[in-house]
CSV table of C-alpha atoms in Angstrom, one decimal:
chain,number,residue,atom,x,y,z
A,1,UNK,CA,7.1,-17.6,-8.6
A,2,UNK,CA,6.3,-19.8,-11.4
A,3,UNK,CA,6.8,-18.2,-14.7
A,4,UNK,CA,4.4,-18.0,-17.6
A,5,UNK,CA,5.0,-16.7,-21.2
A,6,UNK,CA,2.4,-14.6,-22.7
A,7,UNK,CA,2.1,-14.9,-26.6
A,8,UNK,CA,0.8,-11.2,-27.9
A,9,UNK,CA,-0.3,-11.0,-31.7
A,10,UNK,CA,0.4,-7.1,-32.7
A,11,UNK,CA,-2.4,-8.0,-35.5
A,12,UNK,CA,-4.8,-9.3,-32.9
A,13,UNK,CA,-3.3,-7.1,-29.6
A,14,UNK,CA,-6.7,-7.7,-27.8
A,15,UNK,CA,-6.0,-11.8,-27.4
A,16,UNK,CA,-3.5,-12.7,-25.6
A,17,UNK,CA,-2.2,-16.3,-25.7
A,18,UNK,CA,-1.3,-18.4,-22.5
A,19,UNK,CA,-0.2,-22.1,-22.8
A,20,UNK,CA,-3.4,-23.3,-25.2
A,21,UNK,CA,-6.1,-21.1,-24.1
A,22,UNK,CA,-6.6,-17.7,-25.6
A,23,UNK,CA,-8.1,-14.9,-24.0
A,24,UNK,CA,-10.4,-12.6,-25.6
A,25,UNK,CA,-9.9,-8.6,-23.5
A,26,UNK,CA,-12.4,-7.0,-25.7
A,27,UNK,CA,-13.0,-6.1,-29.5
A,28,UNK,CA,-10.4,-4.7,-31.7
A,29,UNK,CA,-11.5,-2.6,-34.6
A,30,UNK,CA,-8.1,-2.4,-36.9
A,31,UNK,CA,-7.1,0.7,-34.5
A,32,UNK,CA,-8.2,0.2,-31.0
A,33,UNK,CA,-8.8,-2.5,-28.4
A,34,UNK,CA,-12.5,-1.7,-27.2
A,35,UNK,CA,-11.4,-3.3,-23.6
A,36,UNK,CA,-14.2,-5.5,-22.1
A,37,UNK,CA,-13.9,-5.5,-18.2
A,38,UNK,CA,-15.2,-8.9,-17.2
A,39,UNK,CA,-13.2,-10.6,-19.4
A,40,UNK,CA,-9.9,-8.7,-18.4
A,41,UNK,CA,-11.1,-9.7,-14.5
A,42,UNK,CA,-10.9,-13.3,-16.3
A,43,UNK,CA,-7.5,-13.3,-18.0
A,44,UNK,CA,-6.5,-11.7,-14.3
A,45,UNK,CA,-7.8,-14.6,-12.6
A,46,UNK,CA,-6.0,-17.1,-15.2
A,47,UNK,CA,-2.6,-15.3,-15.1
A,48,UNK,CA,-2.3,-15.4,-11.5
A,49,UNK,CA,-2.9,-18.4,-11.3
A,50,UNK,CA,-0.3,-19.0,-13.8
A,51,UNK,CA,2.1,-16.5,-11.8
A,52,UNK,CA,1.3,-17.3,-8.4
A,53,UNK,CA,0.0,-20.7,-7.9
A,54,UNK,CA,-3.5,-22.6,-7.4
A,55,UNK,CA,-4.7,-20.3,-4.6
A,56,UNK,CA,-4.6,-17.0,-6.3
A,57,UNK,CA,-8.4,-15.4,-6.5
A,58,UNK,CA,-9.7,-12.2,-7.5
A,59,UNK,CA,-11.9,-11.0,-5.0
A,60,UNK,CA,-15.1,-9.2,-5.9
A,61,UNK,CA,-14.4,-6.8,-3.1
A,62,UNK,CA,-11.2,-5.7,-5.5
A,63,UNK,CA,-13.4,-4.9,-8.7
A,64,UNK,CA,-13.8,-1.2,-8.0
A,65,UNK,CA,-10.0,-0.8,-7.5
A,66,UNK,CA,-8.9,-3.2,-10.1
A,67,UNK,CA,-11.1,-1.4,-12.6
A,68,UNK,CA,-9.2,2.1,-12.0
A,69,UNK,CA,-5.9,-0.1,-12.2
A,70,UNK,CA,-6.7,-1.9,-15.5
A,71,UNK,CA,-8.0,1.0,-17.2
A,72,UNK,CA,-4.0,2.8,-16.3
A,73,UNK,CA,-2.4,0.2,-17.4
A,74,UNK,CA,-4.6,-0.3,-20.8
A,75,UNK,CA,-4.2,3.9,-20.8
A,76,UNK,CA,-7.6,4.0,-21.0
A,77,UNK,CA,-7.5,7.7,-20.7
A,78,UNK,CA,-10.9,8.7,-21.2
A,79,UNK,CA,-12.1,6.7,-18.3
A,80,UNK,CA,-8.9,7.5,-16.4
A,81,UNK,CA,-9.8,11.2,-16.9
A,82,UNK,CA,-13.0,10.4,-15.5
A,83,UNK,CA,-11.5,8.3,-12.1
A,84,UNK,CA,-9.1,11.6,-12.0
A,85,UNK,CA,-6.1,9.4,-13.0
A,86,UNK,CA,-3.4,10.8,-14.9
A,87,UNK,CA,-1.9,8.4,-16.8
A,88,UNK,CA,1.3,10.7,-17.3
A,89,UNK,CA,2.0,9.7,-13.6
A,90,UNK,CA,2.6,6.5,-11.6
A,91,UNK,CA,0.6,4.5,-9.4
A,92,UNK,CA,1.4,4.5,-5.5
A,93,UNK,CA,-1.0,2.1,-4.2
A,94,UNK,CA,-1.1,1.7,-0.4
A,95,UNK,CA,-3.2,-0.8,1.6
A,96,UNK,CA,-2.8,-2.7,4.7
A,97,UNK,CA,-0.7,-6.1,5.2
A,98,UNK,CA,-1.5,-8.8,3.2
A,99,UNK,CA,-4.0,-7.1,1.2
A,100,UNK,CA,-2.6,-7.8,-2.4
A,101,UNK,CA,-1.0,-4.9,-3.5
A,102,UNK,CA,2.3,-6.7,-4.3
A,103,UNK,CA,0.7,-9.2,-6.3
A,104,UNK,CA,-1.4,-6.7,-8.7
A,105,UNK,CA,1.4,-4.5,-9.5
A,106,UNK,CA,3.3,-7.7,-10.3
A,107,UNK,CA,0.1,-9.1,-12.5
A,108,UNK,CA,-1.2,-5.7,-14.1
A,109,UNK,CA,1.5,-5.5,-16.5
A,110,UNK,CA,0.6,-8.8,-18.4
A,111,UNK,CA,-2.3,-7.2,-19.6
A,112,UNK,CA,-0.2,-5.1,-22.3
A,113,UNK,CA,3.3,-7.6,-22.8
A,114,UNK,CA,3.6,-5.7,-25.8
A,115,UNK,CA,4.7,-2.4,-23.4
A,116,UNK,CA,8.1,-2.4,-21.8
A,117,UNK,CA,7.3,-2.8,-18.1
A,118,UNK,CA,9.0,-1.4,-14.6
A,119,UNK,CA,11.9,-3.2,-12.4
A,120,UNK,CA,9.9,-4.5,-9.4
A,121,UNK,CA,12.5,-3.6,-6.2
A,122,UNK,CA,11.7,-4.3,-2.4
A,123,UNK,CA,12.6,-1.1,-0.9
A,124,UNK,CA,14.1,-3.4,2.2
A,125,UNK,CA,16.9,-5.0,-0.9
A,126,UNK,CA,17.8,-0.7,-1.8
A,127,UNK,CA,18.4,-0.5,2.2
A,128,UNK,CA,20.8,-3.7,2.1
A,129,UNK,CA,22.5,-2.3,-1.2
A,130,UNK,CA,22.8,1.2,0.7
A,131,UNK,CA,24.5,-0.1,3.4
A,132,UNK,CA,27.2,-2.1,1.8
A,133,UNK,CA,28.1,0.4,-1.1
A,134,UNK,CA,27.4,3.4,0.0
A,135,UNK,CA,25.3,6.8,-1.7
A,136,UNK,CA,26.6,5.5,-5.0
A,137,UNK,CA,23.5,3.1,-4.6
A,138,UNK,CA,21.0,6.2,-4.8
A,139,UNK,CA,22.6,7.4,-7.8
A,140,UNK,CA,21.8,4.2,-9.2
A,141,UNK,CA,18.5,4.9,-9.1
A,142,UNK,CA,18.2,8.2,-10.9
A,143,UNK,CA,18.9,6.1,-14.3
A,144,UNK,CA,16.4,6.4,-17.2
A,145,UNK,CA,14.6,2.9,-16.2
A,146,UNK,CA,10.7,2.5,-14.8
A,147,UNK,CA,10.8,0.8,-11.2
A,148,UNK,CA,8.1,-0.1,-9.0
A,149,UNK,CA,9.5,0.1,-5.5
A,150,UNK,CA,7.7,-2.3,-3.3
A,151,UNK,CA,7.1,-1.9,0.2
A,152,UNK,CA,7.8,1.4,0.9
A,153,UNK,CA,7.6,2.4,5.1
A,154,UNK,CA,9.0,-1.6,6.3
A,155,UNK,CA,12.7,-0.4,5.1
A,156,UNK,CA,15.3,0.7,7.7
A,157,UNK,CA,17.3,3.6,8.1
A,158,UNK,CA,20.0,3.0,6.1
A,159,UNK,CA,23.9,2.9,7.3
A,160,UNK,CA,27.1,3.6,5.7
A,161,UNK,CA,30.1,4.0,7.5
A,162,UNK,CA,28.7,5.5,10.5
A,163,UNK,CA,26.5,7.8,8.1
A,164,UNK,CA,22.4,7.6,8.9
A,165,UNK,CA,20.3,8.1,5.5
A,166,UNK,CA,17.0,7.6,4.5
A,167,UNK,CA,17.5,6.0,1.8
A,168,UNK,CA,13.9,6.2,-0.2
A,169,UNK,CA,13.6,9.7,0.9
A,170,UNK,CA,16.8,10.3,-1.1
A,171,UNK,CA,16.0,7.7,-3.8
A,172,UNK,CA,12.4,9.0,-4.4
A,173,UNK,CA,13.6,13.3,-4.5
A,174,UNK,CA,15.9,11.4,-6.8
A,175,UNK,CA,13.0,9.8,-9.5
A,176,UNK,CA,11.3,13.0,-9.4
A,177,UNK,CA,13.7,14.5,-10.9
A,178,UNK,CA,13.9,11.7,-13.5
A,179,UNK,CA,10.0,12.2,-13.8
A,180,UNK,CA,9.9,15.9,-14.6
A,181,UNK,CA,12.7,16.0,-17.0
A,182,UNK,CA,12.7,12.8,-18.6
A,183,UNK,CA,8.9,11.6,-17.9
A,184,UNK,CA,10.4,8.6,-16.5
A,185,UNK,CA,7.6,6.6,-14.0
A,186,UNK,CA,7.8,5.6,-10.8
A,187,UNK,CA,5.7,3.2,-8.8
A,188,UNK,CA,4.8,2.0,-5.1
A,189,UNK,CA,3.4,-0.2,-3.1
A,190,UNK,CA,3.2,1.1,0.6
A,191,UNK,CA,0.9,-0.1,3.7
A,192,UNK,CA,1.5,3.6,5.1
A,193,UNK,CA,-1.1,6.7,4.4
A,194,UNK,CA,0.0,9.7,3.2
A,195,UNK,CA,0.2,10.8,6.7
A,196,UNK,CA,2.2,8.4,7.9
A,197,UNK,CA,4.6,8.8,4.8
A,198,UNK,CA,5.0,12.5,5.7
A,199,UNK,CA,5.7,11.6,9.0
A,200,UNK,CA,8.5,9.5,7.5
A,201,UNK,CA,9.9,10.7,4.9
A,202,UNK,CA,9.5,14.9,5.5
A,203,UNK,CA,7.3,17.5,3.6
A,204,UNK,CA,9.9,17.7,0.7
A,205,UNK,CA,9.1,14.5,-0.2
A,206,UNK,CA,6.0,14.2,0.0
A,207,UNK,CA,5.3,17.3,-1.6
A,208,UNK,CA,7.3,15.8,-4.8
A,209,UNK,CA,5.2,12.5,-4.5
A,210,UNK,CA,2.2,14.0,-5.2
A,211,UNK,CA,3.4,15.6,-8.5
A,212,UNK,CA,4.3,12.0,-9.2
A,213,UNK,CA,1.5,9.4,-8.0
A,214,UNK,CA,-2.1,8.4,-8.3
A,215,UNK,CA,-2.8,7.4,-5.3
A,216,UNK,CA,-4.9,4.2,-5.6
A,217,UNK,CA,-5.7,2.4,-2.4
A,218,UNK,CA,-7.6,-0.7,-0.6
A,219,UNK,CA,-10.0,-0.2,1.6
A,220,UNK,CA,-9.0,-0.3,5.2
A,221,UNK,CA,-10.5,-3.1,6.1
A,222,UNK,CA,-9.2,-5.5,3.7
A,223,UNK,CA,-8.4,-8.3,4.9
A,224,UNK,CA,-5.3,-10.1,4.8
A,225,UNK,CA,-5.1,-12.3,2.3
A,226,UNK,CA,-1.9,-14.9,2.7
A,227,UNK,CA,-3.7,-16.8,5.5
């Protein structure tokens, strides 16, 4: 991934810098950024780019779904309120294969470099982790840190010394309880529906997830786009 560093101004916080070109995300009043949507689809566009190479698009198909997203991450939370986002929880977005989700939750924090943002994890590397160091790898994860755990559902069960665990299920009852006490954030990226994640994971887990996570998804249909 090529890397990209994003100049913010804290007495203009509604331009952000990249290389020479400035981006404009809306109107700033000496309090607020009044956010402008098109042009935050714009800075998108250019940034990933940036981030991910020549071939990076925003598809129009997207808008809806990356106008929820923006408006979290800007904590837009009027509009939010309206979407019925919280923006006191995270963001699991689920879609299938090769739709993008990866790639936004990677790209949607640029739009506020002034905000710390999450560790991005494949939940496949935790598994990996899991099985050469044991349960002290879950207790890793109930630090006071963000993390976007990507992939969730493509992960084994993990193995440690003859021991079976499922090691998300553990990690993720883990993070809730970082959430409630601490307000701590978790994120995901997951191909699986909440079904499927039942199915996988058990009731107890799910049941904590959705005191935890917007869910925000692509349509089912979306087509994959890494061909």
């Amino acid at each position: 991934m090529k890397q990209s560093e994003t100049i913010f101004n804290p007495k203009a916080p509604h331009i952000l810098i990249e290389g020479a070109t400035q981006f404009e995300l809306g109107s700033f009043n000496g309090k607020a950024i009044n956010y402008d949507f098109p042009k935050i689809l714009n800075y998108l566009d250019a940034k990933g780019k940036l981030c991910f190479g020549k071939n990076f698009k925003i598809y129009k198909e997207d808008h809806e779904l990356l106008l929820e997203l923006a408006s979290y991450f800007i904590q837009d939370h009027e509009y939010c309120k309206k979407l019925n986002i919280d923006t006191k929880k995270g963001i699991l977005l689920s879609g299938p294969v090769g739709c993008g989700k990866t790639t936004l939750m990677r790209l949607l924090p640029h739009l506020v470099p002034h905000k710390k943002t999450y560790n991005f994890i494949p939940c496949r590397n935790i598994v990996f982790g899991f099985n050469g160091i044991g349960f002290k790898m879950i207790e890793d994860y109930s630090d006071n840190k963000a993390y976007c755990f990507d992939d969730l559902g493509v992960e084994h069960i993990g193995r440690h010394y003859g021991k079976d665990c499922n090691v998300m299920g553990e990690i993720l009852i883990s993070r809730y309880e970082v959430f409630k006490q601490k307000d701590i954030l978790t994120h995901i990226t997951t191909n699986l529906n909440a079904v499927e994640i039942e199915e996988r994971y058990g009731e107890r887990v799910r049941s904590r997830m959705r005191s935890m996570f917007n869910l925000l998804s692509f349509d089912s249909n979306t087509k994959d786009k890494r061909g």
